[in-house]
Every structure is written in C-alpha cells, then in structure tokens.
C-alpha cells in the first residue's frame, strides 16, 4: 500500500511539468521515482499497479480542466465533471501501467536496462493512447520539453512520442545518479546534453509571409448562447477587425460565427437567414482581402430536414465563400455523443448544446488561397495529434488552428498552446492560433511564440507570418521514426543486460 501511495505521489509531481506551471524538472523527478518503484516491485502485477497509480496521479492533475467544461451546460450536473476526470484518468493510466510492466519484465536486474526499456515502452504506449478508441493525445510527456533548453528540437527527428521517450530517459538519468551508477548515467546524459546544445534554434529569421490580423474577442462560453450574444459578438468582432493595415488577412476563432454559413435545407426562410448571416460577416470584413473564420454548416439529404452538421473553417472574401474545411477529428461528448440511443436514454447529452452530432471531414487538407498562399487547417483539438496535421503529399506554407478554449478553464489553454508549438517544431511550419478568450498566438517554425494574447483579453495581433522551414525529417517520414527510436532504445537495453550477465 505504501508503494502505491508513492506511485500516486510521483504521478502528481510529474504533472507539474506540464503547463501552466512548466516545472519540467519535476516531471523528470517523477519518472525517476517511477523507475525506483518499478525496480522494487516484487512481481509483474505489482509493477503494473505502480505504473497505473502513477498514471492516475499524472492525468488527474493534468486533465482537471475537463471538469470546467461541465459547468457550461445544464443537461448534466457540474459535479459530474470531476467524476469524468477521475474515470478518464483511470482509463488513461492503463498506458503508463503497460510501460511500467514492460520495463519490469524486460529490464529488471539492470538499472540502465530498466531506464532504457521504460523509455522505449513509453514511446509505444503513448502512441497507443493517441490512437486507440479515436485517441486522446493530450499532454504527451514530450511537451514538457518545449522550453527545456534545445531538447525539444528532437521532435524534428523522432516526433513527439520519441521526445516523450527522451523525457522518460532523462528521468532515468536521475534514477541512475541516485543509485550512484555514474558511468551509466554519463553514457545517457552526454548524448542528450549534446543534442540539446546542437538542436537549439538559431535567432528567428525576418518574417516575410502574408500579413495577418488575429482577432480575439474575449467572449466566454457562458455568454455564447445568451439572447444578446449575436449583437455583442458582431460588435466586438467588428471593432477588433478595424484598424491596422487593410491588406491584412483577417483571422477569427473557432465558432466565431454561430449561425450557419451554409445550410442544405431549401426552405426560403432558411435561405434568407443564411444570406443575412453571410451579409453580416461580409460587412465586418471591412475591406480586408480575405477572412478565415470558424463557422457551422447544416447538412440535409433531402433538402427539408437537417441530418447532420460540420464544425468548419470558412475562407471568405467580401464577395463570396472561397473554400471550406470540415473538422475531421471530432471530440467525443463535445461534438458527438457516442452510442447516442443508449446514452441519451439515460439522460446524458453532448457538452455543447444541440441535437445534431457533427459529421467528420476528410482529414488534413492544403488549400491555396489568394493573399494567404497554401494553408493547412487544423480545427481546435485536431492539432494535438502528432503526425496527423498536414497532407504529406501537399505540404502547406502554414497551418491555421482556430480553437475555442473558453471551455477549458485556466489550465487547458496553455496546455493546448504548448502542443501546437510542438506541431510547429515537428513539421517546420508556422502556426496561427485564434481563440475567443485566449491564448491566440503566432508560432514560428521553431515552435517559438512571436506574438500572443493572454487569456481573458480582447485584442488583435497584426504581424507577418514567419517563414516555413524545409520539410523536417519527421515531416517526411512521420511516426515510424518514433518507433525506430524505440527499437534503438530496446536494442541498447538488450546489449546492456547481456553485458551485465
């Protein structure tokens, strides 16, 4: 029982390395503690239990923002949000448990081998967490490295999951130092420090891309469905869209337009409402050549009844809609209700109001737009999935990532931003983020923030987009590089164990 309590504590401590705290040494300390606990486990079952409690602690702290989402709707009580956090943590902890079990099974008897196997297993199990059952890739361990010297640059070569393995291995170095295995610790630390030094980005290049104006209206989720929202939203978007250079591309956040911009129903009154919405949006463009904005589409198979909807990004000029991107990776319980007949029968609903579930789009797309160049789109949650954010056969010049982080309390927005920065690093592409309440940001291709608006602030960023970099190794080959890194670590562990024998 004592060891399980220590496992939970190690997980709680490790979570403080994620945003908003960013205390990455504590994440390394948490991994060192996990290795000590796994090494001391008398059986595979004990090792699995210790890994599981570590995961429960890490996820329960890091994902506490999920409870906030339940406060913005009335169909379910707010306290259910905390139960959701616990239940999700109980499930997600299966993956650290599997990593701990693999480390015990194949690494015990040699402390260096144990550290190497845990790092390799962490890569694989974290990828599984991001993939199975639609995946939940939030807060990969590698994200704590985003401001950690130059170590985050490894993401260009082995991706986020490989970077997570490096973080687990850095915790292994502390574990080896605590056991006074100086040579083994040095053998791991020297190449890692060398990589951190070599991969540190140089000074930012002068921005030469399209001029953008990112608008953050600071209208919270609690205001979104009030009777006066539409007028207040229109006025604030209009005020913040004015000023600056009229040649700038306007950038609005996810769901900036809450009335449908396209509707498949053919009733005259529906058509009039859609045309009125488009007219209001066009008036707010105010001479800018292009607007990228989050909006909704209603689908109808027969032209009479709505049978679906999409969460979309629209590219509009003052004259017409040029293109639309439909979100592909939807949020369970937020944008659709799994097993709807069963769950709705017992009183559960989506967190977002509405009877229609959103339909998924076709996936990452690159769209060539006047004034903007070749743009990739990732809507909100989609940006967290490493290796799935661009069309690899049609590489964009930059990525637009509108989001609505107003659901996510104080912890969710900085965590979301950190993961977007990792995507910029992996792909070597600048990213534009626009959110209603913060954190809106301009991210360069090295993952640096060149400009941002903090949470709870109404304002606008006007700047030129940073340049894209040539395709990184990860941009060319994707997550198989992470698996190759895991195999390398596993091979090193086998070599160390044989030598020890």
CSV table of C-alpha atoms in Angstrom, one decimal:
chain,number,residue,atom,x,y,z
A,1,UNK,CA,0.0,0.0,0.0
A,2,UNK,CA,2.9,2.4,0.8
A,3,UNK,CA,4.4,1.8,-2.6
A,4,UNK,CA,1.1,2.6,-4.3
A,5,UNK,CA,0.8,5.9,-2.4
A,6,UNK,CA,4.4,6.7,-3.5
A,7,UNK,CA,3.4,5.9,-7.1
A,8,UNK,CA,0.4,8.2,-7.0
A,9,UNK,CA,2.6,11.0,-5.5
A,10,UNK,CA,5.2,10.5,-8.2
A,11,UNK,CA,2.5,10.9,-10.8
A,12,UNK,CA,1.1,14.0,-9.1
A,13,UNK,CA,4.5,15.6,-9.0
A,14,UNK,CA,5.3,14.7,-12.7
A,15,UNK,CA,2.1,16.6,-13.8
A,16,UNK,CA,3.6,19.9,-12.6
A,17,UNK,CA,5.9,19.8,-15.5
A,18,UNK,CA,3.0,20.5,-17.9
A,19,UNK,CA,1.6,23.9,-18.5
A,20,UNK,CA,0.5,26.1,-16.8
A,21,UNK,CA,3.4,25.5,-14.3
A,22,UNK,CA,6.1,24.2,-16.7
A,23,UNK,CA,8.2,22.8,-13.9
A,24,UNK,CA,9.9,20.2,-16.1
A,25,UNK,CA,12.5,19.1,-13.6
A,26,UNK,CA,9.6,17.7,-11.5
A,27,UNK,CA,8.5,15.6,-14.5
A,28,UNK,CA,12.0,14.1,-14.6
A,29,UNK,CA,11.9,13.6,-10.9
A,30,UNK,CA,8.5,11.8,-11.3
A,31,UNK,CA,9.9,9.4,-13.9
A,32,UNK,CA,12.9,8.7,-11.7
A,33,UNK,CA,10.5,7.9,-8.8
A,34,UNK,CA,8.6,5.6,-11.1
A,35,UNK,CA,11.7,3.7,-12.1
A,36,UNK,CA,12.7,3.2,-8.4
A,37,UNK,CA,9.2,1.9,-7.7
A,38,UNK,CA,9.2,-0.5,-10.7
A,39,UNK,CA,12.7,-1.8,-9.8
A,40,UNK,CA,11.5,-2.5,-6.3
A,41,UNK,CA,8.3,-4.3,-7.5
A,42,UNK,CA,8.3,-8.0,-6.4
A,43,UNK,CA,6.1,-9.1,-9.3
A,44,UNK,CA,4.8,-8.0,-12.7
A,45,UNK,CA,1.4,-7.4,-11.1
A,46,UNK,CA,3.0,-5.0,-8.6
A,47,UNK,CA,4.9,-3.2,-11.3
A,48,UNK,CA,1.6,-2.8,-13.3
A,49,UNK,CA,-0.2,-1.4,-10.3
A,50,UNK,CA,2.6,1.1,-9.6
A,51,UNK,CA,2.6,2.3,-13.2
A,52,UNK,CA,-1.2,2.6,-13.1
A,53,UNK,CA,-1.3,4.7,-9.9
A,54,UNK,CA,1.5,6.9,-11.4
A,55,UNK,CA,-0.7,7.5,-14.4
A,56,UNK,CA,-3.8,8.2,-12.3
A,57,UNK,CA,-1.9,10.9,-10.5
A,58,UNK,CA,-0.5,12.5,-13.6
A,59,UNK,CA,-3.7,12.5,-15.6
A,60,UNK,CA,-6.0,13.6,-12.7
A,61,UNK,CA,-3.9,16.7,-12.2
A,62,UNK,CA,-3.1,17.5,-15.8
A,63,UNK,CA,-6.7,17.0,-17.0
A,64,UNK,CA,-8.5,18.8,-14.3
A,65,UNK,CA,-9.7,21.4,-16.9
A,66,UNK,CA,-12.2,18.8,-18.3
A,67,UNK,CA,-14.3,19.4,-15.2
A,68,UNK,CA,-14.7,23.1,-16.2
A,69,UNK,CA,-16.4,22.1,-19.5
A,70,UNK,CA,-19.4,20.6,-17.5
A,71,UNK,CA,-20.2,24.0,-16.0
A,72,UNK,CA,-21.3,25.4,-19.3
A,73,UNK,CA,-24.4,23.4,-19.9
A,74,UNK,CA,-27.5,22.4,-17.9
A,75,UNK,CA,-28.3,18.9,-19.1
A,76,UNK,CA,-25.8,17.3,-16.6
A,77,UNK,CA,-24.7,18.5,-13.1
A,78,UNK,CA,-21.4,20.3,-12.9
A,79,UNK,CA,-20.1,17.8,-10.3
A,80,UNK,CA,-20.2,15.1,-12.9
A,81,UNK,CA,-17.2,16.8,-14.5
A,82,UNK,CA,-15.0,15.7,-11.6
A,83,UNK,CA,-16.2,12.1,-12.0
A,84,UNK,CA,-15.4,12.4,-15.7
A,85,UNK,CA,-11.8,13.5,-14.8
A,86,UNK,CA,-11.4,10.5,-12.5
A,87,UNK,CA,-12.9,8.0,-14.9
A,88,UNK,CA,-10.8,9.2,-17.8
A,89,UNK,CA,-7.7,9.1,-15.6
A,90,UNK,CA,-8.5,5.6,-14.5
A,91,UNK,CA,-8.6,4.5,-18.2
A,92,UNK,CA,-5.6,6.5,-19.5
A,93,UNK,CA,-3.5,5.2,-16.6
A,94,UNK,CA,-3.6,1.8,-18.4
A,95,UNK,CA,-0.9,3.0,-20.7
A,96,UNK,CA,1.7,4.0,-18.1
A,97,UNK,CA,0.9,0.8,-16.4
A,98,UNK,CA,1.7,-1.1,-19.6
A,99,UNK,CA,5.0,0.8,-19.9
A,100,UNK,CA,5.9,0.0,-16.3
A,101,UNK,CA,5.0,-3.7,-16.8
A,102,UNK,CA,7.2,-3.9,-19.9
A,103,UNK,CA,10.1,-2.2,-18.1
A,104,UNK,CA,9.9,-4.7,-15.2
A,105,UNK,CA,9.6,-7.7,-17.5
A,106,UNK,CA,12.5,-6.9,-19.8
A,107,UNK,CA,14.7,-4.5,-17.8
A,108,UNK,CA,14.8,-5.8,-14.3
A,109,UNK,CA,18.1,-6.8,-13.0
A,110,UNK,CA,20.0,-3.9,-14.6
A,111,UNK,CA,19.2,-0.3,-13.7
A,112,UNK,CA,20.4,1.1,-17.1
A,113,UNK,CA,18.4,-1.5,-19.0
A,114,UNK,CA,15.3,-0.7,-16.9
A,115,UNK,CA,15.6,3.0,-17.8
A,116,UNK,CA,16.1,2.2,-21.5
A,117,UNK,CA,13.1,-0.2,-21.7
A,118,UNK,CA,10.8,2.2,-19.8
A,119,UNK,CA,11.7,5.0,-22.4
A,120,UNK,CA,11.1,2.6,-25.3
A,121,UNK,CA,7.9,1.4,-23.8
A,122,UNK,CA,6.7,4.9,-23.1
A,123,UNK,CA,7.0,5.8,-26.8
A,124,UNK,CA,4.9,2.9,-27.9
A,125,UNK,CA,2.2,3.1,-25.2
A,126,UNK,CA,1.9,6.9,-25.7
A,127,UNK,CA,1.3,6.4,-29.4
A,128,UNK,CA,-1.3,3.8,-28.5
A,129,UNK,CA,-3.0,6.2,-26.2
A,130,UNK,CA,-3.2,8.7,-29.0
A,131,UNK,CA,-4.6,6.1,-31.4
A,132,UNK,CA,-7.0,3.6,-29.8
A,133,UNK,CA,-10.7,4.4,-29.5
A,134,UNK,CA,-10.3,7.6,-31.6
A,135,UNK,CA,-7.3,8.5,-29.4
A,136,UNK,CA,-6.6,11.1,-26.6
A,137,UNK,CA,-3.2,12.5,-27.2
A,138,UNK,CA,-3.4,15.3,-24.6
A,139,UNK,CA,-0.3,16.1,-22.6
A,140,UNK,CA,2.3,13.7,-24.0
A,141,UNK,CA,5.4,13.6,-21.8
A,142,UNK,CA,7.5,15.2,-24.5
A,143,UNK,CA,5.5,18.5,-24.3
A,144,UNK,CA,7.3,19.4,-21.1
A,145,UNK,CA,10.5,19.9,-23.2
A,146,UNK,CA,9.0,22.8,-25.2
A,147,UNK,CA,11.0,25.3,-23.2
A,148,UNK,CA,13.7,22.9,-22.0
A,149,UNK,CA,17.0,24.1,-23.5
A,150,UNK,CA,17.1,22.7,-27.1
A,151,UNK,CA,15.9,19.2,-26.3
A,152,UNK,CA,12.5,19.9,-27.9
A,153,UNK,CA,14.4,20.0,-31.2
A,154,UNK,CA,14.5,16.2,-31.1
A,155,UNK,CA,10.8,16.4,-32.2
A,156,UNK,CA,12.1,17.3,-35.7
A,157,UNK,CA,13.7,13.9,-35.9
A,158,UNK,CA,11.7,11.5,-33.8
A,159,UNK,CA,8.4,13.3,-33.3
A,160,UNK,CA,6.6,14.0,-30.1
A,161,UNK,CA,6.3,10.4,-28.9
A,162,UNK,CA,10.1,9.9,-29.4
A,163,UNK,CA,10.6,13.1,-27.5
A,164,UNK,CA,8.5,11.6,-24.7
A,165,UNK,CA,10.8,8.7,-24.6
A,166,UNK,CA,13.7,11.1,-24.2
A,167,UNK,CA,12.0,12.7,-21.3
A,168,UNK,CA,11.5,9.3,-19.6
A,169,UNK,CA,15.1,8.6,-20.3
A,170,UNK,CA,16.1,11.9,-18.7
A,171,UNK,CA,14.3,10.8,-15.6
A,172,UNK,CA,16.3,7.5,-15.9
A,173,UNK,CA,19.5,9.5,-15.7
A,174,UNK,CA,18.3,11.0,-12.3
A,175,UNK,CA,17.5,7.4,-11.2
A,176,UNK,CA,20.9,6.2,-12.1
A,177,UNK,CA,22.6,9.1,-10.4
A,178,UNK,CA,20.6,8.3,-7.2
A,179,UNK,CA,21.9,4.8,-7.4
A,180,UNK,CA,25.4,6.1,-8.0
A,181,UNK,CA,25.8,4.4,-11.3
A,182,UNK,CA,27.9,7.3,-12.6
A,183,UNK,CA,29.2,5.7,-15.8
A,184,UNK,CA,25.8,4.6,-17.0
A,185,UNK,CA,24.3,8.0,-16.1
A,186,UNK,CA,27.1,9.8,-18.0
A,187,UNK,CA,26.6,7.5,-21.0
A,188,UNK,CA,23.0,8.6,-21.3
A,189,UNK,CA,23.5,12.2,-20.2
A,190,UNK,CA,26.3,13.2,-22.6
A,191,UNK,CA,24.5,12.5,-25.9
A,192,UNK,CA,21.3,14.1,-24.5
A,193,UNK,CA,23.1,17.2,-23.5
A,194,UNK,CA,24.9,17.3,-26.8
A,195,UNK,CA,21.6,17.0,-28.6
A,196,UNK,CA,20.1,19.8,-26.5
A,197,UNK,CA,23.0,22.1,-27.4
A,198,UNK,CA,23.2,21.2,-31.1
A,199,UNK,CA,19.4,21.4,-31.7
A,200,UNK,CA,18.9,24.8,-30.0
A,201,UNK,CA,17.3,27.0,-32.7
A,202,UNK,CA,19.2,30.0,-34.0
A,203,UNK,CA,17.9,33.6,-34.0
A,204,UNK,CA,14.5,33.9,-35.7
A,205,UNK,CA,14.6,34.9,-39.4
A,206,UNK,CA,12.8,38.0,-40.5
A,207,UNK,CA,9.1,37.3,-41.1
A,208,UNK,CA,8.2,37.6,-44.8
A,209,UNK,CA,4.9,35.8,-45.1
A,210,UNK,CA,1.4,37.1,-45.5
A,211,UNK,CA,0.2,39.9,-43.2
A,212,UNK,CA,-2.5,38.6,-40.8
A,213,UNK,CA,-4.7,40.2,-38.2
A,214,UNK,CA,-5.7,37.7,-35.5
A,215,UNK,CA,-8.8,38.8,-33.6
A,216,UNK,CA,-9.5,37.6,-30.0
A,217,UNK,CA,-12.9,39.0,-29.0
A,218,UNK,CA,-12.9,37.6,-25.4
A,219,UNK,CA,-16.4,36.4,-25.3
A,220,UNK,CA,-16.7,33.5,-22.9
A,221,UNK,CA,-18.5,30.2,-23.3
A,222,UNK,CA,-21.1,31.2,-20.7
A,223,UNK,CA,-22.1,34.1,-23.0
A,224,UNK,CA,-22.3,32.1,-26.2
A,225,UNK,CA,-26.0,31.1,-26.1
A,226,UNK,CA,-27.5,34.2,-24.4
A,227,UNK,CA,-30.1,36.2,-26.4
A,228,UNK,CA,-27.8,39.2,-26.7
A,229,UNK,CA,-24.7,37.2,-27.8
A,230,UNK,CA,-25.1,37.7,-31.6
A,231,UNK,CA,-25.2,41.5,-31.4
A,232,UNK,CA,-22.4,41.8,-28.9
A,233,UNK,CA,-20.2,39.3,-30.8
A,234,UNK,CA,-20.8,41.1,-34.1
A,235,UNK,CA,-19.9,44.5,-32.5
A,236,UNK,CA,-16.7,43.2,-30.8
A,237,UNK,CA,-15.5,41.3,-33.9
A,238,UNK,CA,-16.2,44.4,-36.0
A,239,UNK,CA,-14.3,46.7,-33.6
A,240,UNK,CA,-11.3,44.5,-33.4
A,241,UNK,CA,-11.2,43.8,-37.1
A,242,UNK,CA,-10.9,47.5,-37.8
A,243,UNK,CA,-7.6,49.4,-37.8
A,244,UNK,CA,-4.1,48.4,-38.9
A,245,UNK,CA,-3.3,47.5,-42.5
A,246,UNK,CA,-6.3,46.9,-44.7
A,247,UNK,CA,-4.2,44.4,-46.7
A,248,UNK,CA,-4.0,42.1,-43.6
A,249,UNK,CA,-5.9,38.7,-43.8
A,250,UNK,CA,-8.5,38.7,-41.0
A,251,UNK,CA,-8.3,35.6,-38.7
A,252,UNK,CA,-11.3,34.8,-36.4
A,253,UNK,CA,-11.5,31.9,-33.9
A,254,UNK,CA,-13.5,28.7,-33.9
A,255,UNK,CA,-17.3,29.2,-34.0
A,256,UNK,CA,-16.8,32.9,-34.4
A,257,UNK,CA,-20.0,32.8,-36.5
A,258,UNK,CA,-22.6,30.7,-34.6
A,259,UNK,CA,-25.4,30.9,-37.2
A,260,UNK,CA,-24.9,28.5,-40.2
A,261,UNK,CA,-22.9,30.0,-43.1
A,262,UNK,CA,-24.1,27.1,-45.3
A,263,UNK,CA,-27.4,25.2,-45.0
A,264,UNK,CA,-28.6,22.3,-47.1
A,265,UNK,CA,-32.2,22.9,-46.4
A,266,UNK,CA,-34.0,24.6,-49.3
A,267,UNK,CA,-36.8,26.5,-47.4
A,268,UNK,CA,-36.9,30.2,-48.4
A,269,UNK,CA,-36.8,31.3,-44.8
A,270,UNK,CA,-33.6,29.2,-44.2
A,271,UNK,CA,-32.0,30.7,-47.3
A,272,UNK,CA,-32.8,34.2,-46.1
A,273,UNK,CA,-31.3,33.5,-42.7
A,274,UNK,CA,-28.1,32.2,-44.3
A,275,UNK,CA,-27.8,35.1,-46.7
A,276,UNK,CA,-28.3,37.5,-43.8
A,277,UNK,CA,-25.6,35.8,-41.8
A,278,UNK,CA,-23.2,36.0,-44.8
A,279,UNK,CA,-24.1,39.6,-45.3
A,280,UNK,CA,-23.3,40.5,-41.7
A,281,UNK,CA,-19.9,38.7,-41.9
A,282,UNK,CA,-19.0,40.4,-45.2
A,283,UNK,CA,-19.7,43.8,-43.7
A,284,UNK,CA,-17.3,43.0,-40.9
A,285,UNK,CA,-14.5,42.2,-43.4
A,286,UNK,CA,-14.2,45.9,-43.8
A,287,UNK,CA,-12.1,46.0,-46.9
A,288,UNK,CA,-9.7,43.2,-45.9
A,289,UNK,CA,-9.0,40.9,-48.8
A,290,UNK,CA,-9.7,37.6,-47.0
A,291,UNK,CA,-11.3,36.3,-43.8
A,292,UNK,CA,-10.6,32.9,-42.3
A,293,UNK,CA,-13.3,32.2,-39.6
A,294,UNK,CA,-14.8,29.3,-37.7
A,295,UNK,CA,-18.4,28.6,-38.5
A,296,UNK,CA,-21.1,25.9,-39.0
A,297,UNK,CA,-22.7,24.0,-41.8
A,298,UNK,CA,-26.1,22.3,-41.7
A,299,UNK,CA,-26.4,19.2,-43.9
A,300,UNK,CA,-29.7,17.9,-45.4
A,301,UNK,CA,-30.0,14.8,-47.5
A,302,UNK,CA,-33.5,15.7,-48.8
A,303,UNK,CA,-33.4,19.5,-48.7
A,304,UNK,CA,-36.0,19.5,-46.0
A,305,UNK,CA,-34.7,18.0,-42.8
A,306,UNK,CA,-31.3,18.6,-41.2
A,307,UNK,CA,-29.5,15.2,-40.8
A,308,UNK,CA,-26.0,16.4,-39.9
A,309,UNK,CA,-23.7,19.3,-39.3
A,310,UNK,CA,-20.0,20.2,-39.6
A,311,UNK,CA,-17.7,22.3,-37.5
A,312,UNK,CA,-15.8,24.2,-40.2
A,313,UNK,CA,-13.4,26.9,-41.2
A,314,UNK,CA,-14.5,29.2,-44.0
A,315,UNK,CA,-12.4,31.3,-46.3
A,316,UNK,CA,-14.4,34.3,-47.4
A,317,UNK,CA,-13.8,37.4,-49.5
A,318,UNK,CA,-16.2,40.4,-49.4
A,319,UNK,CA,-17.9,38.8,-52.4
A,320,UNK,CA,-18.1,35.0,-51.7
A,321,UNK,CA,-17.1,31.9,-49.9
A,322,UNK,CA,-13.9,30.6,-51.5
A,323,UNK,CA,-13.4,27.3,-49.5
A,324,UNK,CA,-14.4,25.3,-46.5
A,325,UNK,CA,-12.5,22.9,-44.3
A,326,UNK,CA,-14.5,20.5,-42.1
A,327,UNK,CA,-13.1,19.2,-38.9
A,328,UNK,CA,-12.1,15.5,-39.1
A,329,UNK,CA,-11.0,14.5,-35.6
A,330,UNK,CA,-14.1,15.2,-33.5
A,331,UNK,CA,-14.3,15.4,-29.7
A,332,UNK,CA,-16.4,12.6,-28.2
A,333,UNK,CA,-19.2,14.0,-25.9
A,334,UNK,CA,-18.3,17.5,-27.1
A,335,UNK,CA,-19.1,17.3,-30.8
A,336,UNK,CA,-20.9,14.0,-31.0
A,337,UNK,CA,-22.4,11.6,-28.5
A,338,UNK,CA,-21.1,8.0,-28.8
A,339,UNK,CA,-23.8,5.4,-28.5
A,340,UNK,CA,-26.4,8.1,-28.7
A,341,UNK,CA,-29.5,5.9,-28.4
A,342,UNK,CA,-28.2,4.4,-25.2
A,343,UNK,CA,-26.7,7.4,-23.6
A,344,UNK,CA,-29.5,9.9,-24.4
A,345,UNK,CA,-32.0,7.4,-23.0
A,346,UNK,CA,-30.3,7.7,-19.6
A,347,UNK,CA,-30.2,11.5,-19.7
A,348,UNK,CA,-26.7,12.1,-21.0
A,349,UNK,CA,-26.0,14.7,-23.7
A,350,UNK,CA,-23.3,16.5,-25.6
A,351,UNK,CA,-21.5,19.2,-23.6
A,352,UNK,CA,-22.2,21.6,-26.5
A,353,UNK,CA,-25.9,22.4,-27.0
A,354,UNK,CA,-27.7,20.9,-30.0
A,355,UNK,CA,-29.5,17.8,-31.1
A,356,UNK,CA,-27.3,17.2,-34.2
A,357,UNK,CA,-24.0,15.5,-33.9
A,358,UNK,CA,-21.2,16.8,-36.1
A,359,UNK,CA,-20.0,14.7,-39.0
A,360,UNK,CA,-16.3,14.3,-39.6
A,361,UNK,CA,-14.5,15.8,-42.6
A,362,UNK,CA,-12.0,14.0,-44.8
A,363,UNK,CA,-8.8,14.9,-42.9
A,364,UNK,CA,-5.9,17.3,-43.3
A,365,UNK,CA,-6.1,19.5,-46.4
A,366,UNK,CA,-4.0,22.1,-48.1
A,367,UNK,CA,-6.0,24.9,-49.7
A,368,UNK,CA,-4.4,27.5,-52.0
A,369,UNK,CA,-6.0,30.9,-51.2
A,370,UNK,CA,-5.4,34.3,-52.7
A,371,UNK,CA,-3.2,36.5,-50.4
A,372,UNK,CA,-2.7,33.7,-48.0
A,373,UNK,CA,-0.7,31.1,-50.0
A,374,UNK,CA,-1.0,27.4,-49.3
A,375,UNK,CA,-2.8,27.0,-46.0
A,376,UNK,CA,-3.2,23.8,-43.9
A,377,UNK,CA,-6.2,23.7,-41.5
A,378,UNK,CA,-6.5,22.0,-38.1
A,379,UNK,CA,-9.5,22.9,-36.0
A,380,UNK,CA,-9.1,23.1,-32.3
A,381,UNK,CA,-8.4,19.6,-30.8
A,382,UNK,CA,-7.0,18.2,-34.1
A,383,UNK,CA,-3.7,20.0,-33.5
A,384,UNK,CA,-2.7,17.7,-30.7
A,385,UNK,CA,-2.3,14.6,-32.9
A,386,UNK,CA,1.3,14.2,-33.8
A,387,UNK,CA,1.9,13.2,-37.4
A,388,UNK,CA,-1.7,13.8,-38.4
A,389,UNK,CA,-1.8,17.6,-39.0
A,390,UNK,CA,-0.7,18.1,-42.6
A,391,UNK,CA,-1.3,16.5,-46.0
A,392,UNK,CA,2.1,15.0,-46.6
A,393,UNK,CA,1.5,14.9,-50.4
A,394,UNK,CA,0.6,18.5,-50.5
A,395,UNK,CA,2.7,20.4,-47.9
A,396,UNK,CA,1.2,23.8,-46.9
A,397,UNK,CA,3.2,27.0,-46.1
A,398,UNK,CA,1.5,27.5,-42.8
A,399,UNK,CA,-1.2,26.0,-40.5
A,400,UNK,CA,-4.3,27.8,-39.3
A,401,UNK,CA,-5.5,26.4,-36.0
A,402,UNK,CA,-8.7,28.1,-34.8
A,403,UNK,CA,-9.9,26.9,-31.4
A,404,UNK,CA,-12.4,27.5,-28.7
A,405,UNK,CA,-10.5,27.2,-25.5
A,406,UNK,CA,-13.2,29.0,-23.4
A,407,UNK,CA,-14.3,25.6,-22.3
A,408,UNK,CA,-11.0,24.7,-20.7
A,409,UNK,CA,-10.6,26.8,-17.6
A,410,UNK,CA,-7.2,28.2,-16.7
A,411,UNK,CA,-5.1,25.0,-17.3
A,412,UNK,CA,-6.4,23.9,-20.7
A,413,UNK,CA,-5.5,26.8,-22.9
A,414,UNK,CA,-1.7,26.9,-22.1
A,415,UNK,CA,-1.6,23.1,-22.4
A,416,UNK,CA,-3.2,23.3,-25.9
A,417,UNK,CA,-0.8,26.1,-26.9
A,418,UNK,CA,2.2,24.0,-25.9
A,419,UNK,CA,1.1,21.1,-28.0
A,420,UNK,CA,0.5,23.4,-31.0
A,421,UNK,CA,4.1,24.6,-30.6
A,422,UNK,CA,5.3,21.0,-30.8
A,423,UNK,CA,3.4,20.5,-34.1
A,424,UNK,CA,5.2,23.6,-35.5
A,425,UNK,CA,8.6,22.1,-34.4
A,426,UNK,CA,7.8,18.7,-35.9
A,427,UNK,CA,6.6,19.9,-39.2
A,428,UNK,CA,8.8,23.0,-39.6
A,429,UNK,CA,5.8,25.2,-40.2
A,430,UNK,CA,4.5,28.4,-38.7
A,431,UNK,CA,1.1,28.1,-37.0
A,432,UNK,CA,-1.6,30.7,-36.4
A,433,UNK,CA,-3.9,30.1,-33.4
A,434,UNK,CA,-7.1,32.2,-32.9
A,435,UNK,CA,-9.3,31.6,-29.9
A,436,UNK,CA,-12.3,33.6,-28.5
A,437,UNK,CA,-10.8,34.1,-25.0
A,438,UNK,CA,-7.1,33.2,-25.3
A,439,UNK,CA,-4.4,32.1,-25.9
A,440,UNK,CA,-4.3,33.4,-29.5
A,441,UNK,CA,-0.8,33.2,-30.9
A,442,UNK,CA,1.6,33.4,-33.8
A,443,UNK,CA,4.1,30.5,-33.6
A,444,UNK,CA,7.2,30.3,-35.8
A,445,UNK,CA,8.6,27.1,-37.4
A,446,UNK,CA,10.9,26.6,-34.4
A,447,UNK,CA,8.0,26.5,-32.0
A,448,UNK,CA,8.6,29.9,-30.6
A,449,UNK,CA,5.9,32.4,-29.8
A,450,UNK,CA,6.5,35.5,-31.8
A,451,UNK,CA,3.3,37.2,-30.6
A,452,UNK,CA,0.4,36.2,-28.4
A,453,UNK,CA,-2.7,37.5,-26.5
A,454,UNK,CA,-3.1,36.2,-22.9
A,455,UNK,CA,-6.4,34.6,-21.6
A,456,UNK,CA,-9.2,37.0,-20.7
A,457,UNK,CA,-8.0,39.7,-23.1
A,458,UNK,CA,-9.8,41.3,-26.0
A,459,UNK,CA,-7.4,42.4,-28.7
A,460,UNK,CA,-5.8,41.8,-32.0
A,461,UNK,CA,-2.3,40.7,-33.3
A,462,UNK,CA,-1.2,42.1,-36.6
A,463,UNK,CA,2.0,40.7,-37.9
A,464,UNK,CA,3.6,39.0,-40.9
A,465,UNK,CA,3.7,35.2,-40.8
A,466,UNK,CA,7.2,33.7,-40.1
A,467,UNK,CA,8.8,31.7,-42.9
A,468,UNK,CA,8.3,27.9,-43.2
A,469,UNK,CA,11.4,25.7,-43.0
A,470,UNK,CA,12.3,23.0,-45.4
A,471,UNK,CA,10.5,19.7,-44.5
A,472,UNK,CA,11.9,18.2,-41.4
A,473,UNK,CA,12.9,14.5,-41.1
A,474,UNK,CA,9.6,14.0,-39.2
A,475,UNK,CA,7.6,15.9,-41.8
A,476,UNK,CA,8.9,13.4,-44.4
A,477,UNK,CA,8.5,10.1,-42.5
A,478,UNK,CA,6.2,10.7,-39.6
A,479,UNK,CA,5.8,8.5,-36.5
A,480,UNK,CA,7.7,5.5,-37.9
A,481,UNK,CA,10.7,7.5,-36.7
A,482,UNK,CA,9.5,7.3,-33.1
A,483,UNK,CA,9.2,3.5,-33.4
A,484,UNK,CA,12.7,3.3,-34.8
A,485,UNK,CA,13.9,5.3,-31.8
A,486,UNK,CA,12.0,2.9,-29.5
A,487,UNK,CA,13.7,-0.1,-31.2
A,488,UNK,CA,17.1,1.6,-30.8
A,489,UNK,CA,16.5,2.1,-27.1
A,490,UNK,CA,15.3,-1.5,-26.7
A,491,UNK,CA,18.3,-2.8,-28.5
A,492,UNK,CA,20.6,-0.8,-26.2
A,493,UNK,CA,18.7,-2.3,-23.2
A,494,UNK,CA,19.3,-5.8,-24.6
A,495,UNK,CA,23.0,-5.1,-25.1
A,496,UNK,CA,23.3,-3.7,-21.5
A,497,UNK,CA,21.6,-6.7,-20.0
A,498,UNK,CA,23.9,-9.1,-21.9
A,499,UNK,CA,26.9,-7.2,-20.7
A,500,UNK,CA,25.7,-7.2,-17.1
A,501,UNK,CA,25.3,-11.0,-17.3
